[in-house]
mmCIF file of C-alpha atoms in Angstrom:
data_model
loop_
_atom_site.group_PDB
_atom_site.id
_atom_site.type_symbol
_atom_site.label_atom_id
_atom_site.label_comp_id
_atom_site.label_asym_id
_atom_site.label_seq_id
_atom_site.Cartn_x
_atom_site.Cartn_y
_atom_site.Cartn_z
ATOM 1 C CA MET A 1235 -41.744 155.403 -97.778
ATOM 2 C CA ALA A 1236 -38.409 154.180 -99.193
ATOM 3 C CA ARG A 1237 -35.129 155.175 -97.616
ATOM 4 C CA GLU A 1238 -32.753 157.139 -99.768
ATOM 5 C CA HIS A 1239 -29.231 155.693 -100.012
ATOM 6 C CA ILE A 1240 -26.618 158.171 -98.817
ATOM 7 C CA PRO A 1241 -23.071 157.339 -99.956
ATOM 8 C CA SER A 1242 -20.510 157.187 -97.158
ATOM 9 C CA ALA A 1243 -16.860 158.167 -97.134
ATOM 10 C CA CYS A 1244 -15.857 154.600 -96.245
ATOM 11 C CA PRO A 1245 -15.689 152.033 -99.009
ATOM 12 C CA GLU A 1246 -18.475 149.495 -99.066
ATOM 13 C CA PRO A 1247 -17.538 146.360 -97.087
ATOM 14 C CA SER A 1248 -18.209 144.226 -100.154
ATOM 15 C CA SER A 1249 -15.704 146.265 -102.221
ATOM 16 C CA LEU A 1250 -12.760 145.305 -99.991
ATOM 17 C CA PRO A 1251 -11.300 141.813 -100.405
ATOM 18 C CA GLY A 1252 -11.707 139.542 -97.380
ATOM 19 C CA PRO A 1253 -12.447 140.571 -93.795
ATOM 20 C CA VAL A 1254 -12.537 144.287 -92.970
ATOM 21 C CA ARG A 1255 -11.153 145.774 -89.743
ATOM 22 C CA THR A 1256 -10.875 149.305 -88.324
ATOM 23 C CA CYS A 1257 -7.497 150.828 -87.460
ATOM 24 C CA VAL A 1258 -7.454 151.955 -83.805
ATOM 25 C CA GLY A 1259 -5.197 154.872 -84.761
ATOM 26 C CA CYS A 1260 -6.829 156.624 -87.704
ATOM 27 C CA ARG A 1261 -10.213 154.838 -87.399
ATOM 28 C CA LYS A 1262 -10.248 154.052 -91.136
ATOM 29 C CA ARG A 1263 -11.494 150.709 -92.359
ATOM 30 C CA ALA A 1264 -9.127 148.484 -94.312
ATOM 31 C CA ALA A 1265 -8.720 144.882 -95.351
ATOM 32 C CA LYS A 1266 -7.487 142.726 -92.481
ATOM 33 C CA ASN A 1267 -4.316 141.767 -94.373
ATOM 34 C CA GLU A 1268 -3.295 145.463 -94.617
ATOM 35 C CA LEU A 1269 -3.295 145.909 -90.820
ATOM 36 C CA VAL A 1270 -1.141 144.580 -87.972
ATOM 37 C CA ARG A 1271 -2.973 142.837 -85.139
ATOM 38 C CA VAL A 1272 -1.951 143.733 -81.583
ATOM 39 C CA THR A 1273 -2.863 141.984 -78.340
ATOM 40 C CA VAL A 1274 -2.160 142.285 -74.629
ATOM 41 C CA GLY A 1275 1.068 140.594 -73.592
ATOM 42 C CA SER A 1276 4.115 141.378 -71.468
ATOM 43 C CA ASP A 1277 7.083 143.639 -72.027
ATOM 44 C CA ALA A 1278 10.692 142.687 -71.215
ATOM 45 C CA HIS A 1279 10.080 143.430 -67.517
ATOM 46 C CA GLY A 1280 6.897 141.354 -67.266
ATOM 47 C CA HIS A 1281 4.556 144.352 -67.156
ATOM 48 C CA PRO A 1282 1.335 144.377 -69.231
ATOM 49 C CA ALA A 1283 1.981 145.744 -72.696
ATOM 50 C CA VAL A 1284 0.485 145.959 -76.145
ATOM 51 C CA VAL A 1285 2.449 143.539 -78.315
ATOM 52 C CA PRO A 1286 2.343 142.988 -82.074
ATOM 53 C CA ASP A 1287 0.780 139.764 -83.343
ATOM 54 C CA PRO A 1288 1.622 139.841 -87.066
ATOM 55 C CA ALA A 1289 0.645 136.187 -87.553
ATOM 56 C CA ALA A 1290 -2.733 136.895 -85.868
ATOM 57 C CA THR A 1291 -2.534 133.642 -83.913
ATOM 58 C CA ALA A 1292 -2.399 134.854 -80.298
ATOM 59 C CA PRO A 1293 -5.471 134.033 -78.217
ATOM 60 C CA GLY A 1294 -7.714 136.700 -76.777
ATOM 61 C CA ARG A 1295 -9.003 140.080 -77.819
ATOM 62 C CA GLY A 1296 -7.038 141.877 -80.481
ATOM 63 C CA ALA A 1297 -7.020 145.267 -82.149
ATOM 64 C CA HIS A 1298 -5.781 146.279 -85.572
ATOM 65 C CA LEU A 1299 -3.447 149.072 -86.629
ATOM 66 C CA HIS A 1300 -2.000 150.316 -89.916
ATOM 67 C CA PRO A 1301 1.747 149.519 -89.873
ATOM 68 C CA THR A 1302 2.739 153.206 -89.833
ATOM 69 C CA MET A 1303 4.144 155.392 -87.094
ATOM 70 C CA GLU A 1304 1.424 157.981 -87.798
ATOM 71 C CA CYS A 1305 -1.372 155.567 -86.856
ATOM 72 C CA TYR A 1306 0.660 154.297 -83.890
ATOM 73 C CA ASP A 1307 1.145 157.859 -82.595
ATOM 74 C CA LEU A 1308 -2.570 158.593 -83.021
ATOM 75 C CA ALA A 1309 -3.510 155.434 -81.113
ATOM 76 C CA VAL A 1310 -1.131 156.288 -78.258
ATOM 77 C CA ARG A 1311 -2.330 159.902 -78.088
ATOM 78 C CA ARG A 1312 -5.998 158.834 -78.076
ATOM 79 C CA LYS A 1313 -5.312 156.010 -75.569
ATOM 80 C CA ALA A 1314 -7.052 153.727 -78.038
ATOM 81 C CA PHE A 1315 -5.142 150.536 -77.203
ATOM 82 C CA GLY A 1316 -6.598 150.240 -73.699
ATOM 83 C CA ARG A 1317 -10.132 150.886 -74.919
ATOM 84 C CA ALA A 1318 -9.918 148.544 -77.893
ATOM 85 C CA LEU A 1319 -8.361 145.745 -75.850
ATOM 86 C CA ARG A 1320 -10.671 146.420 -72.878
ATOM 87 C CA VAL A 1321 -7.863 146.775 -70.354
ATOM 88 C CA THR A 1322 -8.278 149.280 -67.530
ATOM 89 C CA THR A 1323 -4.708 149.201 -66.183
ATOM 90 C CA GLY A 1324 -1.873 151.124 -67.782
ATOM 91 C CA LEU A 1325 -0.434 149.419 -70.825
ATOM 92 C CA SER A 1326 2.960 150.051 -72.320
ATOM 93 C CA SER A 1327 2.807 150.403 -76.082
ATOM 94 C CA ALA A 1328 6.596 150.401 -76.505
ATOM 95 C CA PRO A 1329 6.798 146.873 -78.035
ATOM 96 C CA VAL A 1330 4.503 147.944 -80.884
ATOM 97 C CA GLY A 1331 6.536 151.127 -81.415
ATOM 98 C CA GLU A 1332 9.744 149.082 -81.565
ATOM 99 C CA TYR A 1333 8.153 146.637 -84.000
ATOM 100 C CA LEU A 1334 6.956 149.423 -86.295
ATOM 101 C CA GLY A 1335 10.304 151.204 -86.014
ATOM 102 C CA SER A 1336 12.157 148.069 -87.081
ATOM 103 C CA ALA A 1337 9.709 147.551 -89.956
ATOM 104 C CA ASP A 1338 10.531 151.078 -91.195
ATOM 105 C CA GLY A 1339 14.240 150.256 -91.250
ATOM 106 C CA THR A 1340 15.001 152.207 -88.080
ATOM 107 C CA ALA A 1341 15.542 149.198 -85.838
ATOM 108 C CA PRO A 1342 16.125 149.975 -82.155
ATOM 109 C CA HIS A 1343 19.459 149.107 -80.633
ATOM 110 C CA PRO A 1344 19.492 145.607 -79.086
ATOM 111 C CA ARG A 1345 19.251 145.524 -75.316
ATOM 112 C CA SER A 1346 22.331 144.453 -73.386
ATOM 113 C CA THR A 1347 20.384 141.474 -72.010
ATOM 114 C CA ASP A 1348 19.776 140.063 -75.512
ATOM 115 C CA ARG A 1349 21.846 136.984 -76.221
ATOM 116 C CA ASP A 1350 23.958 136.816 -79.363
ATOM 117 C CA TRP A 1351 22.841 133.536 -80.921
ATOM 118 C CA SER A 1352 25.314 133.770 -83.799
ATOM 119 C CA SER A 1353 28.208 132.415 -81.724
ATOM 120 C CA SER A 1354 28.155 128.868 -80.417
ATOM 121 C CA SER A 1355 28.748 128.358 -76.702
#
């Protein structure tokens, strides 16, 4: 008895160029180079946070996300970052939101603790 091939809604892995990853926000599969990798790091206060890793060089477990605020909002609402990164404690996802906001041209205001490197001291 031969199995009948049932077409899926997702593109075949061989039809996408290079490695394929799943977005933790919308759960759609895409080529790795179309997604932003995120990992567990620290926020400005030293608390555990989800941080962007656009170069994909940080060690440890990572998750992938489309670089859109829609997928970011879905991931936050579904609490997908903690599950994907296998972290049980509360994670702040603010650094990823700031990164995506600055990529959209709506950069957040610099914090007062940021140093102005343009002037020599």
